[in-house]
Amino acid sequence: MSLTSFVGNKDVRERFKQEFPSPKFSVQKPLLAPPLTKHYFLVGTAFDYLLRFYLKRLNPQAVETRWVAENAVTVLFMYKDGFAIHGDTGEAEVVAEPTPDKADAAIFQKINAILSEAKKAYQLYLKTGEIIKPLLTSAMLLANLDIIYRTGRLKDYVELDTVSDEDIKDLTNLIQIVTPKLFKAKKVCVLNPTFGEASKLVGGADADLIIDDTLIDIKTTKKLELPRKYFDQLIGYYCLYRIGGIDGLPQDCEIKNLAVYFSRHAYLHLIPVKDCIGQVNFQKFLKWFKERARK
């Protein structure tokens, strides 16, 4: 189970809808960076990495954690033993044809090479501030590894180190329209935050960003809309924060806003917590949330 799958359960969706009415959303903004390929999820994940790189340079005090992509090698060894474990859900499944040892070694070398080059490109960017092709390529390759870990699947591993020029151009367009002042922290910046012991309630959970008192989810989509599932995801993160805190967030910092950054529109949409969560009955809801997540 993951937070996404948890809030996707019918009874959970209904309880969320009952407790938290959907906020109004009638924003209209131009599509500044339309997608150039159909690799929507891959480019979206790559942009998550690239934006975090950008924010670390913008906010040197930003708290970082280990890249999710660095865990991809664990999936490789699971396959070698004849089973796979989904990174998001923790569920195991038998692999009918485990990867041969020689292929294991080749993939292991590819993964290590990708991670090594990505770390070099990242450190160079932090020094120079120049977003050059090796950094963009690394973001795409890290996205490949990230998806392998989160899904627990090694399919398409042969193209593990292949990147489309159009995807690189797409990433370039996305990062060029970022407005620095939207993400310049006054005090606190946490990249890819986790929620202490509460993350385990849903099989592991990590958000995209914390900037001061705002938890931000990044959406790389051409549609400027706030469907119920986006809102439920934000509420889910907020519940985990209230249960387990946020790793790397000072105790005197309080999350007061939930937000979605629509990267293709360069638009940050804020939802004040006080406008969507009534504190009187929230503790009762948190009790239900914990009990339901443990089932």
mmCIF file of C-alpha atoms in Angstrom:
data_model
loop_
_atom_site.group_PDB
_atom_site.id
_atom_site.type_symbol
_atom_site.label_atom_id
_atom_site.label_comp_id
_atom_site.label_asym_id
_atom_site.label_seq_id
_atom_site.Cartn_x
_atom_site.Cartn_y
_atom_site.Cartn_z
ATOM 1 C CA MET A 1 0.000 0.000 0.000
ATOM 2 C CA SER A 2 1.067 3.579 -0.713
ATOM 3 C CA LEU A 3 -0.589 6.861 0.227
ATOM 4 C CA THR A 4 -1.916 7.091 -3.333
ATOM 5 C CA SER A 5 -3.480 3.632 -3.173
ATOM 6 C CA PHE A 6 -4.751 4.236 0.369
ATOM 7 C CA VAL A 7 -6.632 7.422 -0.490
ATOM 8 C CA GLY A 8 -7.857 5.682 -3.637
ATOM 9 C CA ASN A 9 -9.881 3.145 -1.639
ATOM 10 C CA LYS A 10 -13.606 3.771 -2.028
ATOM 11 C CA ASP A 11 -14.382 4.041 1.686
ATOM 12 C CA VAL A 12 -11.390 6.330 2.247
ATOM 13 C CA ARG A 13 -12.390 8.566 -0.663
ATOM 14 C CA GLU A 14 -15.897 8.825 0.720
ATOM 15 C CA ARG A 15 -14.691 9.668 4.235
ATOM 16 C CA PHE A 16 -12.302 12.321 2.907
ATOM 17 C CA LYS A 17 -15.086 13.830 0.810
ATOM 18 C CA GLN A 18 -17.405 13.871 3.815
ATOM 19 C CA GLU A 19 -14.849 15.560 6.084
ATOM 20 C CA PHE A 20 -13.159 17.932 3.637
ATOM 21 C CA PRO A 21 -15.230 19.665 0.937
ATOM 22 C CA SER A 22 -13.345 20.232 -2.309
ATOM 23 C CA PRO A 23 -11.897 23.746 -2.547
ATOM 24 C CA LYS A 24 -13.082 25.954 -5.365
ATOM 25 C CA PHE A 25 -10.726 26.155 -8.325
ATOM 26 C CA SER A 26 -11.423 28.419 -11.280
ATOM 27 C CA VAL A 27 -7.919 29.575 -12.159
ATOM 28 C CA GLN A 28 -7.024 30.197 -15.778
ATOM 29 C CA LYS A 29 -3.373 30.387 -16.797
ATOM 30 C CA PRO A 30 -1.667 29.844 -20.158
ATOM 31 C CA LEU A 31 0.073 26.558 -20.901
ATOM 32 C CA LEU A 32 3.683 27.770 -21.025
ATOM 33 C CA ALA A 33 5.466 24.454 -21.548
ATOM 34 C CA PRO A 34 3.305 21.948 -23.449
ATOM 35 C CA PRO A 35 4.500 18.322 -23.411
ATOM 36 C CA LEU A 36 6.709 17.330 -26.328
ATOM 37 C CA THR A 37 6.357 13.553 -25.981
ATOM 38 C CA LYS A 38 3.950 11.071 -24.440
ATOM 39 C CA HIS A 39 6.433 10.224 -21.666
ATOM 40 C CA TYR A 40 4.280 12.175 -19.228
ATOM 41 C CA PHE A 41 5.043 10.302 -16.019
ATOM 42 C CA LEU A 42 8.749 9.916 -16.767
ATOM 43 C CA VAL A 43 9.221 13.614 -17.559
ATOM 44 C CA GLY A 44 7.186 14.538 -14.493
ATOM 45 C CA THR A 45 9.423 12.443 -12.252
ATOM 46 C CA ALA A 46 12.549 13.849 -13.923
ATOM 47 C CA PHE A 47 11.302 17.379 -13.309
ATOM 48 C CA ASP A 48 10.790 16.546 -9.634
ATOM 49 C CA TYR A 49 14.520 15.769 -9.448
ATOM 50 C CA LEU A 50 15.561 18.762 -11.519
ATOM 51 C CA LEU A 51 13.470 21.198 -9.487
ATOM 52 C CA ARG A 52 14.922 19.844 -6.248
ATOM 53 C CA PHE A 53 18.420 20.369 -7.668
ATOM 54 C CA TYR A 54 17.406 23.920 -8.551
ATOM 55 C CA LEU A 55 15.979 24.561 -5.098
ATOM 56 C CA LYS A 56 19.071 23.291 -3.317
ATOM 57 C CA ARG A 57 21.103 25.935 -5.133
ATOM 58 C CA LEU A 58 18.435 28.572 -4.493
ATOM 59 C CA ASN A 59 18.203 27.543 -0.822
ATOM 60 C CA PRO A 60 21.612 26.209 0.284
ATOM 61 C CA GLN A 61 20.196 25.407 3.729
ATOM 62 C CA ALA A 62 17.702 22.965 2.204
ATOM 63 C CA VAL A 63 17.450 19.589 3.920
ATOM 64 C CA GLU A 64 18.083 16.712 1.519
ATOM 65 C CA THR A 65 17.517 12.987 1.831
ATOM 66 C CA ARG A 66 18.814 9.998 -0.088
ATOM 67 C CA TRP A 67 17.470 9.914 -3.650
ATOM 68 C CA VAL A 68 14.718 7.349 -4.146
ATOM 69 C CA ALA A 69 16.540 6.389 -7.363
ATOM 70 C CA GLU A 70 19.461 5.142 -5.276
ATOM 71 C CA ASN A 71 17.252 2.316 -4.035
ATOM 72 C CA ALA A 72 16.707 0.877 -7.526
ATOM 73 C CA VAL A 73 19.554 -1.575 -7.067
ATOM 74 C CA THR A 74 17.565 -3.295 -4.296
ATOM 75 C CA VAL A 75 14.963 -4.270 -6.893
ATOM 76 C CA LEU A 76 17.726 -5.834 -8.979
ATOM 77 C CA PHE A 77 18.751 -8.165 -6.161
ATOM 78 C CA MET A 78 15.144 -9.025 -5.415
ATOM 79 C CA TYR A 79 14.751 -10.100 -9.044
ATOM 80 C CA LYS A 80 17.884 -12.189 -8.845
ATOM 81 C CA ASP A 81 16.346 -14.130 -5.958
ATOM 82 C CA GLY A 82 13.187 -14.808 -7.949
ATOM 83 C CA PHE A 83 10.754 -12.271 -6.549
ATOM 84 C CA ALA A 84 10.065 -8.551 -6.649
ATOM 85 C CA ILE A 85 8.868 -6.194 -3.942
ATOM 86 C CA HIS A 86 7.024 -3.049 -4.922
ATOM 87 C CA GLY A 87 8.785 -0.036 -3.443
ATOM 88 C CA ASP A 88 5.557 1.857 -2.757
ATOM 89 C CA THR A 89 3.392 -0.995 -1.517
ATOM 90 C CA GLY A 90 5.784 -3.492 0.059
ATOM 91 C CA GLU A 91 3.875 -6.294 -1.685
ATOM 92 C CA ALA A 92 5.894 -9.213 -3.044
ATOM 93 C CA GLU A 93 5.304 -11.099 -6.265
ATOM 94 C CA VAL A 94 7.038 -14.084 -7.833
ATOM 95 C CA VAL A 95 9.040 -13.358 -10.978
ATOM 96 C CA ALA A 96 8.511 -16.131 -13.530
ATOM 97 C CA GLU A 97 11.880 -15.633 -15.229
ATOM 98 C CA PRO A 98 14.448 -14.108 -12.881
ATOM 99 C CA THR A 99 17.103 -12.016 -14.583
ATOM 100 C CA PRO A 100 20.238 -14.071 -15.451
ATOM 101 C CA ASP A 101 23.413 -13.380 -13.457
ATOM 102 C CA LYS A 102 25.259 -11.803 -16.407
ATOM 103 C CA ALA A 103 22.382 -9.426 -17.019
ATOM 104 C CA ASP A 104 22.334 -8.652 -13.291
ATOM 105 C CA ALA A 105 25.960 -7.571 -13.437
ATOM 106 C CA ALA A 106 25.409 -5.424 -16.518
ATOM 107 C CA ILE A 107 22.378 -3.689 -15.028
ATOM 108 C CA PHE A 108 24.158 -3.194 -11.720
ATOM 109 C CA GLN A 109 26.995 -1.451 -13.556
ATOM 110 C CA LYS A 110 24.512 0.717 -15.474
ATOM 111 C CA ILE A 111 22.748 1.767 -12.286
ATOM 112 C CA ASN A 112 26.001 2.612 -10.538
ATOM 113 C CA ALA A 113 27.220 4.579 -13.558
ATOM 114 C CA ILE A 114 23.958 6.544 -13.732
ATOM 115 C CA LEU A 115 24.112 7.413 -10.030
ATOM 116 C CA SER A 116 27.794 8.337 -10.176
ATOM 117 C CA GLU A 117 27.340 10.644 -13.168
ATOM 118 C CA ALA A 118 24.217 12.182 -11.652
ATOM 119 C CA LYS A 119 26.051 13.069 -8.444
ATOM 120 C CA LYS A 120 28.883 14.649 -10.438
ATOM 121 C CA ALA A 121 26.458 16.646 -12.583
ATOM 122 C CA TYR A 122 24.540 17.755 -9.493
ATOM 123 C CA GLN A 123 27.649 18.928 -7.637
ATOM 124 C CA LEU A 124 28.850 20.805 -10.729
ATOM 125 C CA TYR A 125 25.467 22.524 -10.996
ATOM 126 C CA LEU A 126 25.583 23.585 -7.347
ATOM 127 C CA LYS A 127 28.944 25.242 -8.044
ATOM 128 C CA THR A 128 28.185 26.886 -11.391
ATOM 129 C CA GLY A 129 24.408 27.290 -11.536
ATOM 130 C CA GLU A 130 24.487 26.242 -15.188
ATOM 131 C CA ILE A 131 21.772 23.846 -16.299
ATOM 132 C CA ILE A 132 23.577 21.879 -18.988
ATOM 133 C CA LYS A 133 22.731 18.685 -20.857
ATOM 134 C CA PRO A 134 24.525 16.260 -18.476
ATOM 135 C CA LEU A 135 22.355 17.527 -15.598
ATOM 136 C CA LEU A 136 19.170 17.210 -17.650
ATOM 137 C CA THR A 137 20.189 13.749 -18.827
ATOM 138 C CA SER A 138 20.889 12.694 -15.257
ATOM 139 C CA ALA A 139 17.456 13.889 -14.147
ATOM 140 C CA MET A 140 15.848 11.716 -16.832
ATOM 141 C CA LEU A 141 17.932 8.675 -15.917
ATOM 142 C CA LEU A 142 17.234 9.131 -12.209
ATOM 143 C CA ALA A 143 13.542 9.193 -13.089
ATOM 144 C CA ASN A 144 13.968 5.787 -14.750
ATOM 145 C CA LEU A 145 15.543 4.384 -11.589
ATOM 146 C CA ASP A 146 12.966 6.062 -9.364
ATOM 147 C CA ILE A 147 10.128 4.402 -11.257
ATOM 148 C CA ILE A 148 11.864 1.010 -11.121
ATOM 149 C CA TYR A 149 12.100 1.267 -7.346
ATOM 150 C CA ARG A 150 8.566 2.527 -6.774
ATOM 151 C CA THR A 151 6.985 -0.127 -9.003
ATOM 152 C CA GLY A 152 9.389 -2.934 -8.129
ATOM 153 C CA ARG A 153 9.665 -3.870 -11.801
ATOM 154 C CA LEU A 154 12.700 -4.157 -14.053
ATOM 155 C CA LYS A 155 10.881 -4.217 -17.386
ATOM 156 C CA ASP A 156 12.470 -2.009 -20.012
ATOM 157 C CA TYR A 157 15.778 -2.181 -18.121
ATOM 158 C CA VAL A 158 17.584 -2.605 -21.446
ATOM 159 C CA GLU A 159 16.862 1.079 -22.153
ATOM 160 C CA LEU A 160 17.868 2.131 -18.665
ATOM 161 C CA ASP A 161 20.467 4.591 -19.958
ATOM 162 C CA THR A 162 18.571 5.860 -23.021
ATOM 163 C CA VAL A 163 17.213 9.423 -23.090
ATOM 164 C CA SER A 164 15.085 11.177 -25.719
ATOM 165 C CA ASP A 165 16.273 14.554 -27.025
ATOM 166 C CA GLU A 166 12.654 15.728 -26.981
ATOM 167 C CA ASP A 167 12.369 14.852 -23.296
ATOM 168 C CA ILE A 168 15.533 16.839 -22.610
ATOM 169 C CA LYS A 169 14.023 19.798 -24.445
ATOM 170 C CA ASP A 170 10.804 19.388 -22.456
ATOM 171 C CA LEU A 171 12.739 19.470 -19.170
ATOM 172 C CA THR A 172 14.626 22.553 -20.336
ATOM 173 C CA ASN A 173 11.362 24.338 -21.076
ATOM 174 C CA LEU A 174 9.955 23.412 -17.665
ATOM 175 C CA ILE A 175 12.919 24.645 -15.649
ATOM 176 C CA GLN A 176 13.238 27.851 -17.670
ATOM 177 C CA ILE A 177 9.773 29.034 -16.636
ATOM 178 C CA VAL A 178 10.286 28.501 -12.892
ATOM 179 C CA THR A 179 9.884 31.739 -10.933
ATOM 180 C CA PRO A 180 12.591 31.766 -8.219
ATOM 181 C CA LYS A 181 10.633 33.927 -5.763
ATOM 182 C CA LEU A 182 7.932 31.258 -5.519
ATOM 183 C CA PHE A 183 10.451 28.881 -3.984
ATOM 184 C CA LYS A 184 12.875 31.136 -2.116
ATOM 185 C CA ALA A 185 12.605 30.048 1.511
ATOM 186 C CA LYS A 186 12.712 32.597 4.302
ATOM 187 C CA LYS A 187 13.783 29.930 6.751
ATOM 188 C CA VAL A 188 12.987 26.315 5.914
ATOM 189 C CA CYS A 189 13.296 24.163 2.799
ATOM 190 C CA VAL A 190 12.934 20.379 2.917
ATOM 191 C CA LEU A 191 13.359 18.394 -0.297
ATOM 192 C CA ASN A 192 11.437 15.134 -0.751
ATOM 193 C CA PRO A 193 10.219 15.171 2.883
ATOM 194 C CA THR A 194 9.152 12.046 4.755
ATOM 195 C CA PHE A 195 6.855 11.751 7.760
ATOM 196 C CA GLY A 196 8.750 9.883 10.452
ATOM 197 C CA GLU A 197 7.088 6.718 11.692
ATOM 198 C CA ALA A 198 3.790 7.838 10.142
ATOM 199 C CA SER A 199 5.155 7.084 6.657
ATOM 200 C CA LYS A 200 5.035 3.381 7.555
ATOM 201 C CA LEU A 201 1.271 3.563 8.013
ATOM 202 C CA VAL A 202 0.898 3.680 4.239
ATOM 203 C CA GLY A 203 3.903 1.573 3.238
ATOM 204 C CA GLY A 204 6.213 4.568 2.859
ATOM 205 C CA ALA A 205 5.323 8.105 1.831
ATOM 206 C CA ASP A 206 7.333 11.066 0.614
ATOM 207 C CA ALA A 207 6.097 14.461 -0.516
ATOM 208 C CA ASP A 208 7.806 16.790 -2.989
ATOM 209 C CA LEU A 209 8.705 19.964 -1.089
ATOM 210 C CA ILE A 210 8.341 21.987 2.070
ATOM 211 C CA ILE A 211 8.979 25.719 1.738
ATOM 212 C CA ASP A 212 8.646 27.437 5.133
ATOM 213 C CA ASP A 213 5.026 26.763 6.214
ATOM 214 C CA THR A 214 3.854 25.283 2.891
ATOM 215 C CA LEU A 215 3.749 21.652 1.742
ATOM 216 C CA ILE A 216 3.961 21.532 -2.057
ATOM 217 C CA ASP A 217 3.011 18.764 -4.479
ATOM 218 C CA ILE A 218 4.378 19.085 -8.030
ATOM 219 C CA LYS A 219 2.097 18.259 -10.949
ATOM 220 C CA THR A 220 3.587 18.178 -14.442
ATOM 221 C CA THR A 221 0.370 18.113 -16.428
ATOM 222 C CA LYS A 222 -1.065 20.144 -19.276
ATOM 223 C CA LYS A 223 -4.414 20.341 -17.481
ATOM 224 C CA LEU A 224 -4.787 23.223 -15.058
ATOM 225 C CA GLU A 225 -7.348 21.711 -12.734
ATOM 226 C CA LEU A 226 -7.633 20.521 -9.146
ATOM 227 C CA PRO A 227 -9.378 17.145 -9.219
ATOM 228 C CA ARG A 228 -10.479 15.536 -5.986
ATOM 229 C CA LYS A 229 -7.563 13.076 -6.042
ATOM 230 C CA TYR A 230 -5.008 15.923 -5.918
ATOM 231 C CA PHE A 231 -6.760 17.412 -2.900
ATOM 232 C CA ASP A 232 -7.042 14.036 -1.160
ATOM 233 C CA GLN A 233 -3.312 13.482 -1.665
ATOM 234 C CA LEU A 234 -2.559 16.807 0.021
ATOM 235 C CA ILE A 235 -4.908 16.009 2.903
ATOM 236 C CA GLY A 236 -3.204 12.625 3.227
ATOM 237 C CA TYR A 237 0.204 14.277 3.506
ATOM 238 C CA TYR A 238 -1.134 16.691 6.098
ATOM 239 C CA CYS A 239 -2.537 13.801 8.153
ATOM 240 C CA LEU A 240 0.832 12.037 8.090
ATOM 241 C CA TYR A 241 2.518 15.288 9.142
ATOM 242 C CA ARG A 242 0.156 15.687 12.099
ATOM 243 C CA ILE A 243 0.744 12.076 13.132
ATOM 244 C CA GLY A 244 4.504 11.717 12.667
ATOM 245 C CA GLY A 245 5.902 15.158 11.932
ATOM 246 C CA ILE A 246 8.273 15.800 9.035
ATOM 247 C CA ASP A 247 11.878 14.612 9.046
ATOM 248 C CA GLY A 248 14.186 17.626 8.905
ATOM 249 C CA LEU A 249 11.481 20.170 9.762
ATOM 250 C CA PRO A 250 12.217 22.170 12.946
ATOM 251 C CA GLN A 251 9.624 21.586 15.658
ATOM 252 C CA ASP A 252 8.734 25.268 15.802
ATOM 253 C CA CYS A 253 7.672 25.226 12.138
ATOM 254 C CA GLU A 254 4.008 24.587 11.440
ATOM 255 C CA ILE A 255 2.489 23.638 8.095
ATOM 256 C CA LYS A 256 -0.174 26.266 7.417
ATOM 257 C CA ASN A 257 -0.640 25.862 3.663
ATOM 258 C CA LEU A 258 -1.038 23.020 1.195
ATOM 259 C CA ALA A 259 -0.114 23.746 -2.404
ATOM 260 C CA VAL A 260 0.143 22.365 -5.916
ATOM 261 C CA TYR A 261 2.783 23.632 -8.331
ATOM 262 C CA PHE A 262 1.525 23.230 -11.885
ATOM 263 C CA SER A 263 4.903 23.120 -13.600
ATOM 264 C CA ARG A 264 3.675 23.470 -17.195
ATOM 265 C CA HIS A 265 1.877 26.667 -16.223
ATOM 266 C CA ALA A 266 4.496 27.920 -13.722
ATOM 267 C CA TYR A 267 1.640 28.400 -11.281
ATOM 268 C CA LEU A 268 1.661 27.725 -7.524
ATOM 269 C CA HIS A 269 -1.831 27.257 -6.092
ATOM 270 C CA LEU A 270 -2.087 27.691 -2.315
ATOM 271 C CA ILE A 271 -4.785 26.234 -0.067
ATOM 272 C CA PRO A 272 -4.656 27.556 3.523
ATOM 273 C CA VAL A 273 -5.085 24.694 6.007
ATOM 274 C CA LYS A 274 -7.546 26.763 8.055
ATOM 275 C CA ASP A 275 -9.821 27.010 5.014
ATOM 276 C CA CYS A 276 -10.116 23.281 4.412
ATOM 277 C CA ILE A 277 -9.516 21.498 7.730
ATOM 278 C CA GLY A 278 -11.694 22.123 10.776
ATOM 279 C CA GLN A 279 -9.538 21.545 13.844
ATOM 280 C CA VAL A 280 -12.459 20.717 16.175
ATOM 281 C CA ASN A 281 -13.134 17.266 14.673
ATOM 282 C CA PHE A 282 -9.720 16.696 13.118
ATOM 283 C CA GLN A 283 -8.297 14.657 16.013
ATOM 284 C CA LYS A 284 -11.224 12.271 15.699
ATOM 285 C CA PHE A 285 -10.533 11.996 11.980
ATOM 286 C CA LEU A 286 -6.819 11.318 12.614
ATOM 287 C CA LYS A 287 -7.773 8.459 14.929
ATOM 288 C CA TRP A 288 -9.909 6.967 12.165
ATOM 289 C CA PHE A 289 -7.111 7.559 9.613
ATOM 290 C CA LYS A 290 -4.584 5.608 11.701
ATOM 291 C CA GLU A 291 -6.975 2.756 12.394
ATOM 292 C CA ARG A 292 -8.001 2.489 8.730
ATOM 293 C CA ALA A 293 -4.412 2.616 7.476
ATOM 294 C CA ARG A 294 -3.436 -0.277 9.755
ATOM 295 C CA LYS A 295 -6.078 -2.606 8.304
#
